[in-house]
Short mmCIF file of C-alpha atoms in Angstrom, two decimals:
data_model
loop_
_atom_site.label_atom_id
_atom_site.label_comp_id
_atom_site.label_asym_id
_atom_site.label_seq_id
_atom_site.Cartn_x
_atom_site.Cartn_y
_atom_site.Cartn_z
CA UNK X 4 -54.26 98.46 -113.89
CA UNK X 5 -51.10 97.56 -111.99
CA UNK X 6 -49.48 96.10 -115.11
CA UNK X 7 -50.56 99.02 -117.27
CA UNK X 8 -49.12 101.54 -114.83
CA UNK X 9 -45.91 99.60 -114.44
CA UNK X 10 -45.26 99.23 -118.14
CA UNK X 11 -44.85 102.99 -118.49
CA UNK X 12 -41.13 103.60 -118.56
CA UNK X 13 -40.25 99.98 -119.31
CA UNK X 14 -37.52 99.30 -121.82
CA UNK X 15 -39.03 98.10 -125.14
CA UNK X 16 -37.01 94.89 -125.24
CA UNK X 17 -38.19 93.87 -121.78
CA UNK X 18 -41.77 95.17 -121.82
CA UNK X 19 -43.21 91.94 -123.21
CA UNK X 20 -42.44 89.98 -120.03
CA UNK X 21 -41.45 92.50 -117.33
CA UNK X 22 -42.09 96.14 -116.54
CA UNK X 23 -40.25 98.83 -114.65
CA UNK X 24 -41.80 101.61 -112.60
CA UNK X 25 -40.42 104.27 -110.27
CA UNK X 26 -41.35 104.94 -106.66
CA UNK X 27 -39.84 106.89 -103.79
CA UNK X 28 -39.33 106.50 -100.08
CA UNK X 29 -38.01 109.05 -97.62
CA UNK X 30 -34.86 108.75 -95.51
CA UNK X 31 -33.78 111.64 -93.30
CA UNK X 32 -35.93 114.15 -95.26
CA UNK X 33 -34.39 113.00 -98.53
CA UNK X 34 -36.32 111.18 -101.23
CA UNK X 35 -34.74 107.90 -102.32
CA UNK X 36 -35.74 106.42 -105.67
CA UNK X 37 -36.85 102.80 -105.87
CA UNK X 38 -36.86 101.06 -109.25
CA UNK X 39 -39.51 98.35 -109.20
CA UNK X 40 -39.59 95.47 -111.70
CA UNK X 41 -42.75 93.41 -112.04
CA UNK X 42 -43.62 90.31 -114.06
CA UNK X 43 -46.40 91.12 -116.51
CA UNK X 44 -47.57 87.56 -116.86
CA UNK X 45 -48.54 85.54 -113.78
CA UNK X 46 -48.49 81.78 -114.41
CA UNK X 47 -51.93 80.34 -113.75
CA UNK X 48 -52.26 77.94 -110.86
CA UNK X 49 -48.92 78.84 -109.28
CA UNK X 50 -48.68 80.45 -105.84
CA UNK X 51 -47.10 83.90 -105.50
CA UNK X 52 -43.37 84.05 -104.83
CA UNK X 53 -41.18 86.18 -102.56
CA UNK X 54 -40.10 89.65 -103.62
CA UNK X 55 -36.44 90.58 -104.05
CA UNK X 56 -35.04 93.73 -102.45
CA UNK X 57 -31.86 94.42 -104.37
CA UNK X 58 -29.13 96.83 -103.28
CA UNK X 59 -27.04 98.16 -106.17
CA UNK X 60 -24.14 100.50 -105.45
CA UNK X 61 -23.08 103.03 -108.07
CA UNK X 62 -20.09 104.30 -106.07
CA UNK X 63 -18.42 107.13 -107.99
CA UNK X 64 -20.93 107.14 -110.84
CA UNK X 65 -23.87 108.04 -108.62
CA UNK X 66 -25.92 111.10 -109.55
CA UNK X 67 -23.63 111.90 -112.47
CA UNK X 68 -23.73 111.62 -116.25
CA UNK X 69 -22.21 108.14 -116.21
CA UNK X 70 -24.56 107.23 -113.38
CA UNK X 71 -27.44 107.08 -115.83
CA UNK X 72 -25.55 104.40 -117.74
CA UNK X 73 -24.96 102.59 -114.46
CA UNK X 74 -28.66 102.64 -113.64
CA UNK X 75 -29.55 101.15 -117.02
CA UNK X 76 -26.84 98.53 -116.52
CA UNK X 77 -28.23 97.51 -113.11
CA UNK X 78 -31.75 97.37 -114.52
CA UNK X 79 -30.65 94.12 -116.16
CA UNK X 80 -30.73 92.41 -112.77
CA UNK X 81 -34.25 93.64 -112.00
CA UNK X 82 -35.58 92.58 -115.38
CA UNK X 83 -33.98 89.15 -115.00
CA UNK X 84 -35.85 88.49 -111.74
CA UNK X 85 -39.13 89.88 -113.10
CA UNK X 86 -38.95 87.85 -116.33
CA UNK X 87 -38.72 84.76 -114.15
CA UNK X 88 -41.82 85.60 -112.11
CA UNK X 89 -40.21 87.32 -109.11
CA UNK X 90 -40.81 91.04 -108.40
CA UNK X 91 -37.72 93.10 -107.62
CA UNK X 92 -37.33 96.38 -105.74
CA UNK X 93 -34.00 98.09 -106.41
CA UNK X 94 -32.37 100.75 -104.26
CA UNK X 95 -29.04 102.30 -105.29
CA UNK X 96 -26.80 102.87 -102.29
CA UNK X 97 -24.04 103.76 -101.48
CA UNK X 98 -23.76 106.42 -104.13
CA UNK X 99 -21.12 109.13 -104.00
CA UNK X 100 -19.96 110.77 -107.20
CA UNK X 101 -16.25 110.87 -108.03
CA UNK X 102 -16.43 114.67 -108.21
CA UNK X 103 -17.14 114.77 -104.47
CA UNK X 104 -13.84 113.02 -103.74
CA UNK X 105 -10.19 113.90 -104.28
CA UNK X 106 -9.47 110.77 -106.33
CA UNK X 107 -9.35 112.49 -109.73
CA UNK X 108 -7.30 115.37 -108.32
CA UNK X 109 -4.63 112.90 -107.20
CA UNK X 110 -4.94 110.93 -110.45
CA UNK X 111 -4.35 114.01 -112.61
CA UNK X 112 -1.26 114.92 -110.58
CA UNK X 113 0.05 111.38 -110.81
CA UNK X 114 -0.51 110.96 -114.56
CA UNK X 115 0.31 114.52 -115.62
CA UNK X 116 3.81 113.60 -116.92
CA UNK X 117 2.12 111.43 -119.57
CA UNK X 118 0.42 114.51 -120.99
CA UNK X 119 3.72 115.63 -122.53
CA UNK X 120 2.73 113.25 -125.32
CA UNK X 121 -0.22 114.28 -127.47
CA UNK X 122 -2.28 111.06 -127.62
CA UNK X 123 -2.11 110.30 -123.88
CA UNK X 124 -2.86 113.99 -123.25
CA UNK X 125 -6.11 113.82 -125.23
CA UNK X 126 -7.14 110.53 -123.61
CA UNK X 127 -6.43 111.87 -120.12
CA UNK X 128 -8.46 115.03 -120.76
CA UNK X 129 -11.44 113.07 -122.09
CA UNK X 130 -11.29 110.63 -119.19
CA UNK X 131 -10.97 113.42 -116.63
CA UNK X 132 -13.97 115.31 -118.03
CA UNK X 133 -16.21 112.24 -118.25
CA UNK X 134 -15.36 110.96 -114.77
CA UNK X 135 -15.92 114.37 -113.13
CA UNK X 136 -19.16 115.22 -114.98
CA UNK X 137 -22.06 115.65 -112.59
CA UNK X 138 -24.35 117.37 -115.09
CA UNK X 139 -24.29 117.53 -118.88
CA UNK X 140 -22.79 121.03 -118.83
CA UNK X 141 -19.65 119.59 -117.21
CA UNK X 142 -18.63 118.02 -120.51
CA UNK X 143 -18.33 121.45 -122.18
CA UNK X 144 -14.55 121.59 -121.50
CA UNK X 145 -14.22 118.94 -124.22
CA UNK X 146 -14.67 121.87 -126.62
CA UNK X 147 -11.13 122.84 -125.60
CA UNK X 148 -9.70 119.66 -127.11
CA UNK X 149 -8.66 121.42 -130.35
CA UNK X 150 -6.36 123.56 -128.20
CA UNK X 151 -4.72 120.55 -126.55
CA UNK X 152 -1.80 120.87 -128.94
CA UNK X 153 -1.40 124.62 -128.31
CA UNK X 154 -1.45 124.34 -124.51
CA UNK X 155 0.83 121.34 -124.59
CA UNK X 156 1.25 119.48 -121.30
CA UNK X 157 -0.62 122.27 -119.48
CA UNK X 158 -3.88 121.38 -121.24
CA UNK X 159 -4.75 118.65 -118.70
CA UNK X 160 -4.38 120.79 -115.54
CA UNK X 161 -6.12 123.75 -117.24
CA UNK X 162 -9.17 121.64 -118.17
CA UNK X 163 -9.21 119.97 -114.75
CA UNK X 164 -9.08 123.29 -112.90
CA UNK X 165 -11.76 124.71 -115.20
CA UNK X 166 -14.16 121.88 -114.31
CA UNK X 167 -13.37 122.10 -110.61
CA UNK X 168 -13.83 125.87 -110.60
CA UNK X 169 -17.15 125.62 -112.42
CA UNK X 170 -18.36 122.99 -109.94
CA UNK X 171 -17.24 125.10 -106.99
CA UNK X 172 -19.09 128.17 -108.32
CA UNK X 173 -22.25 126.05 -108.68
CA UNK X 174 -21.90 124.91 -105.07
CA UNK X 175 -21.45 121.26 -106.05
CA UNK X 176 -18.15 120.95 -104.17
CA UNK X 177 -17.59 120.16 -101.45
CA UNK X 178 -20.24 117.52 -102.02
CA UNK X 179 -23.27 116.55 -99.95
CA UNK X 180 -22.93 114.45 -96.84
CA UNK X 181 -22.66 110.70 -97.32
CA UNK X 182 -25.92 108.84 -97.62
CA UNK X 183 -26.90 106.46 -94.75
CA UNK X 184 -26.89 103.23 -96.75
CA UNK X 185 -28.17 101.05 -93.90
CA UNK X 186 -31.17 103.33 -93.35
CA UNK X 187 -31.87 103.40 -97.09
CA UNK X 188 -31.83 99.60 -97.26
CA UNK X 189 -34.13 99.44 -94.25
CA UNK X 190 -36.52 101.88 -95.93
CA UNK X 191 -36.54 99.81 -99.16
CA UNK X 192 -37.28 96.65 -97.15
CA UNK X 193 -40.11 98.40 -95.29
CA UNK X 194 -41.54 99.68 -98.59
CA UNK X 195 -41.57 96.15 -100.03
CA UNK X 196 -43.30 94.84 -96.90
CA UNK X 197 -45.95 97.55 -97.13
CA UNK X 198 -46.60 97.02 -100.87
CA UNK X 199 -47.09 93.27 -101.00
CA UNK X 200 -50.30 93.71 -103.01
CA UNK X 201 -48.59 95.87 -105.64
CA UNK X 202 -45.75 93.38 -105.90
CA UNK X 203 -48.13 90.39 -105.94
CA UNK X 204 -45.70 88.56 -103.66
CA UNK X 205 -46.34 86.05 -100.89
CA UNK X 206 -45.00 88.39 -98.21
CA UNK X 207 -41.55 86.84 -98.00
CA UNK X 208 -38.46 88.83 -98.92
CA UNK X 209 -35.11 87.94 -100.46
CA UNK X 210 -32.23 90.35 -99.94
CA UNK X 211 -29.85 90.76 -102.85
CA UNK X 212 -26.80 92.96 -103.36
CA UNK X 213 -24.43 93.66 -106.22
CA UNK X 214 -20.90 95.16 -106.10
CA UNK X 215 -20.67 97.80 -103.35
CA UNK X 216 -24.38 97.14 -102.84
CA UNK X 217 -23.36 93.58 -101.94
CA UNK X 218 -21.14 95.03 -99.24
CA UNK X 219 -23.99 97.08 -97.77
CA UNK X 220 -26.57 94.28 -98.13
CA UNK X 221 -24.37 91.72 -96.36
CA UNK X 222 -23.67 94.23 -93.58
CA UNK X 223 -27.42 94.76 -93.16
CA UNK X 224 -28.36 91.07 -93.29
CA UNK X 225 -25.77 90.22 -90.64
CA UNK X 226 -27.32 92.47 -88.00
CA UNK X 227 -29.77 91.27 -85.39
CA UNK X 228 -32.18 94.05 -86.39
CA UNK X 229 -32.65 92.76 -89.97
CA UNK X 230 -35.94 90.95 -90.73
CA UNK X 231 -35.85 87.20 -91.40
CA UNK X 232 -35.17 86.99 -95.12
CA UNK X 233 -36.15 83.89 -97.06
CA UNK X 234 -32.59 83.87 -98.44
CA UNK X 235 -29.73 86.25 -99.27
CA UNK X 236 -28.04 86.60 -102.67
CA UNK X 237 -24.74 88.49 -102.92
CA UNK X 238 -23.22 89.20 -106.33
CA UNK X 239 -19.57 90.25 -106.69
CA UNK X 240 -19.55 92.09 -103.39
CA UNK X 241 -16.81 93.67 -101.32
CA UNK X 242 -16.88 92.11 -97.88
CA UNK X 243 -13.84 93.37 -95.96
CA UNK X 244 -12.30 96.80 -95.34
CA UNK X 245 -9.86 95.85 -92.58
CA UNK X 246 -6.64 97.09 -94.14
CA UNK X 247 -4.88 97.12 -90.75
CA UNK X 248 -4.86 93.31 -90.81
CA UNK X 249 -2.91 93.17 -94.09
CA UNK X 250 0.70 92.05 -94.18
CA UNK X 251 3.54 91.82 -96.68
CA UNK X 252 3.07 93.61 -100.01
CA UNK X 253 -0.60 94.29 -99.26
CA UNK X 254 0.33 96.47 -96.29
CA UNK X 255 2.06 98.83 -98.73
CA UNK X 256 -1.26 99.28 -100.54
CA UNK X 257 -3.21 99.93 -97.32
CA UNK X 258 -2.91 103.76 -97.42
CA UNK X 259 -4.36 103.82 -100.96
CA UNK X 260 -7.34 101.66 -100.02
CA UNK X 261 -7.82 103.61 -96.78
CA UNK X 262 -8.22 106.73 -98.92
CA UNK X 263 -10.69 105.00 -101.22
CA UNK X 264 -12.78 103.58 -98.37
CA UNK X 265 -12.75 106.96 -96.66
CA UNK X 266 -14.05 108.70 -99.78
CA UNK X 267 -16.83 106.16 -100.30
CA UNK X 268 -18.00 105.41 -96.77
CA UNK X 269 -16.34 108.03 -94.58
CA UNK X 270 -14.47 105.46 -92.48
CA UNK X 271 -11.27 106.92 -91.01
CA UNK X 272 -10.08 104.66 -88.19
CA UNK X 273 -9.41 100.94 -87.80
CA UNK X 274 -12.47 100.67 -85.57
CA UNK X 275 -14.66 102.30 -88.21
CA UNK X 276 -13.30 100.01 -90.93
CA UNK X 277 -14.02 97.02 -88.68
CA UNK X 278 -17.61 98.17 -88.13
CA UNK X 279 -18.13 98.48 -91.90
CA UNK X 280 -16.66 95.04 -92.72
CA UNK X 281 -19.38 92.40 -93.19
CA UNK X 282 -16.92 89.55 -92.70
CA UNK X 283 -16.23 90.88 -89.17
CA UNK X 284 -19.74 92.00 -88.26
CA UNK X 285 -21.89 88.85 -88.51
CA UNK X 286 -23.88 89.09 -85.28
CA UNK X 287 -26.96 86.89 -85.68
CA UNK X 288 -27.61 83.16 -85.88
CA UNK X 289 -28.95 82.06 -89.26
CA UNK X 290 -30.34 78.62 -88.42
CA UNK X 291 -29.92 77.17 -91.90
CA UNK X 292 -30.75 80.33 -93.89
CA UNK X 293 -29.54 80.07 -97.50
CA UNK X 294 -26.84 82.50 -98.65
CA UNK X 295 -25.86 82.47 -102.33
CA UNK X 296 -22.44 84.02 -102.93
CA UNK X 297 -21.93 84.73 -106.64
CA UNK X 298 -18.53 85.56 -108.10
CA UNK X 299 -17.39 86.12 -111.66
CA UNK X 300 -14.74 83.86 -113.18
CA UNK X 301 -12.26 86.75 -113.21
CA UNK X 302 -13.65 89.74 -111.33
CA UNK X 303 -10.89 92.10 -112.50
CA UNK X 304 -9.68 89.93 -115.39
CA UNK X 305 -7.02 88.36 -113.16
CA UNK X 306 -5.50 91.65 -111.97
CA UNK X 307 -3.82 90.64 -108.73
CA UNK X 308 -3.57 91.38 -105.86
CA UNK X 309 -6.49 93.80 -106.34
CA UNK X 310 -8.92 91.09 -107.45
CA UNK X 311 -8.29 89.07 -104.31
CA UNK X 312 -8.21 92.12 -102.02
CA UNK X 313 -11.58 93.41 -103.19
CA UNK X 314 -13.64 90.37 -104.12
CA UNK X 315 -12.52 87.26 -102.24
CA UNK X 316 -15.54 86.01 -100.23
CA UNK X 317 -13.89 83.21 -98.21
CA UNK X 318 -13.66 85.13 -94.94
CA UNK X 319 -17.32 86.09 -95.14
CA UNK X 320 -18.36 82.54 -96.08
CA UNK X 321 -16.48 81.12 -93.10
CA UNK X 322 -18.15 83.62 -90.75
CA UNK X 323 -21.59 82.75 -92.15
CA UNK X 324 -21.07 79.01 -91.80
CA UNK X 325 -19.94 79.56 -88.20
CA UNK X 326 -23.30 81.24 -87.54
CA UNK X 327 -25.33 78.42 -89.07
CA UNK X 328 -25.93 79.68 -92.60
CA UNK X 329 -26.05 77.39 -95.63
CA UNK X 330 -23.56 78.96 -98.02
CA UNK X 331 -23.78 78.23 -101.75
CA UNK X 332 -20.81 79.41 -103.82
CA UNK X 333 -21.75 80.12 -107.45
CA UNK X 334 -19.59 81.18 -110.41
CA UNK X 335 -21.40 83.37 -112.93
CA UNK X 336 -20.17 85.54 -115.80
CA UNK X 337 -16.72 86.52 -116.99
CA UNK X 338 -15.88 89.61 -114.91
CA UNK X 339 -17.35 92.12 -112.50
CA UNK X 340 -18.90 94.33 -115.19
CA UNK X 341 -20.31 91.90 -117.74
CA UNK X 342 -21.58 89.42 -115.16
CA UNK X 343 -25.07 90.85 -115.65
CA UNK X 344 -25.10 89.45 -119.18
CA UNK X 345 -25.05 85.93 -117.74
CA UNK X 346 -27.05 86.52 -114.56
CA UNK X 347 -30.09 84.68 -115.91
CA UNK X 348 -28.08 81.44 -115.74
CA UNK X 349 -28.41 81.77 -111.97
CA UNK X 350 -31.70 83.66 -111.71
CA UNK X 351 -33.83 81.23 -113.75
CA UNK X 352 -33.22 78.07 -111.67
CA UNK X 353 -33.14 80.13 -108.47
CA UNK X 354 -36.60 81.58 -109.14
CA UNK X 355 -37.99 78.23 -110.26
CA UNK X 356 -36.93 76.76 -106.91
CA UNK X 357 -38.75 79.41 -104.84
CA UNK X 358 -41.82 78.14 -103.05
CA UNK X 359 -45.04 79.86 -102.11
CA UNK X 360 -46.50 79.69 -98.60
CA UNK X 361 -46.87 82.66 -96.24
CA UNK X 362 -49.21 85.32 -97.76
#
C-alpha cells in the first residue's frame, strides 16, 4: 500500500525504481511541503538503511513560475537516493522570490542604457518578466513585445513598472516575512524521525544540503541542538557571509553581497552575518562524524572572484576538522547547475557503503 500510494505523482521515467509523494509539516502556523522519495524495490536479505533529510534552497525562484522548474530540477537528487535504496525527505528552504526583493529594480536601472538597442531591449524585457513572475498571469506583459520598437528605450521601464504595479495591487509586494529556515529543517528532521515506518529506514538520519540549502543545512548541523546524524553531505553550498573580513578587491564587492545576503536572509549587521556563517558557527564536537563536501569542477564556469567568494569550502572544512569531523572532499559534475546530472556517481557508492543497525 505504501508503494502504491507513493507512486502517485512520480515522474514516469523514475517510477520503475523510485516514487515521489507529497506531505506537509507545520512551522509557525504555516504549512511546509515535504517531497518524499522512496525506493519501490527493497533488496531481499539486506537490512534497512538510514533516511536522508535533504535541504534544497530555491532562493529567488521560490514560489514563482520558475520555482516549479527548480523543484523538478531538485527532484533529481531525491530520485537518485531512492533509486539506490535510501529514502529521501526534501524540504525547500530558504525560499524568497526575486519579486520580493529590490534586485531586479536595481538591475533594470543599471542595464537600461542597453535597451536603446532593439535586440538587447527585447532580451531584457523577456528576462525581467520571467524573473519577476510569481504567478502565470505575470507573464502577460510579454504581449507588449510587439510594441517594443514603438516605445523604444522606454519599453523596458514601462513593462517593469506594469508588472510591479500589478503585483502591488494584488498585495504581493511587499512580500511575506522571511521563512525560518532553521525551524523548517528541524521540522523536516522531526517528521522523518516520526515516520520511520513509512520510510522503511533503520531510524538513522543523514543530513544533506544543496546550494543555499547546503548553507542552511551546515548551519543546522553545526549547532549543539542538532540530533546526531549518521553523516552529513553538503553539495555546492555557500558557507560564509562575513563580508567585513574581506580585503583588497573583494572589499569593493562587499556592499553588493551585503545587499544580496540581506534580501535572502535578512542579515543587516556584521554580527548577523557572522551568526549566519556556518564556517564561523561550528559549536559542537563531532567525534569522527563523516562530512562529505561536494563541489563541482567549475561552480560558476571559472568566473572569478565570484566562484571563490561563494563556493570555496576550505574555511568550513578547517573548522570541521578542528572539531573532530572526518571531512571527505569530493568533486562531482561540471558546474553548480548541471551537477545533478552526475550526482549518481557519488550517490551510488555512498548508499552502497551505508550500514544497517539501529532500528
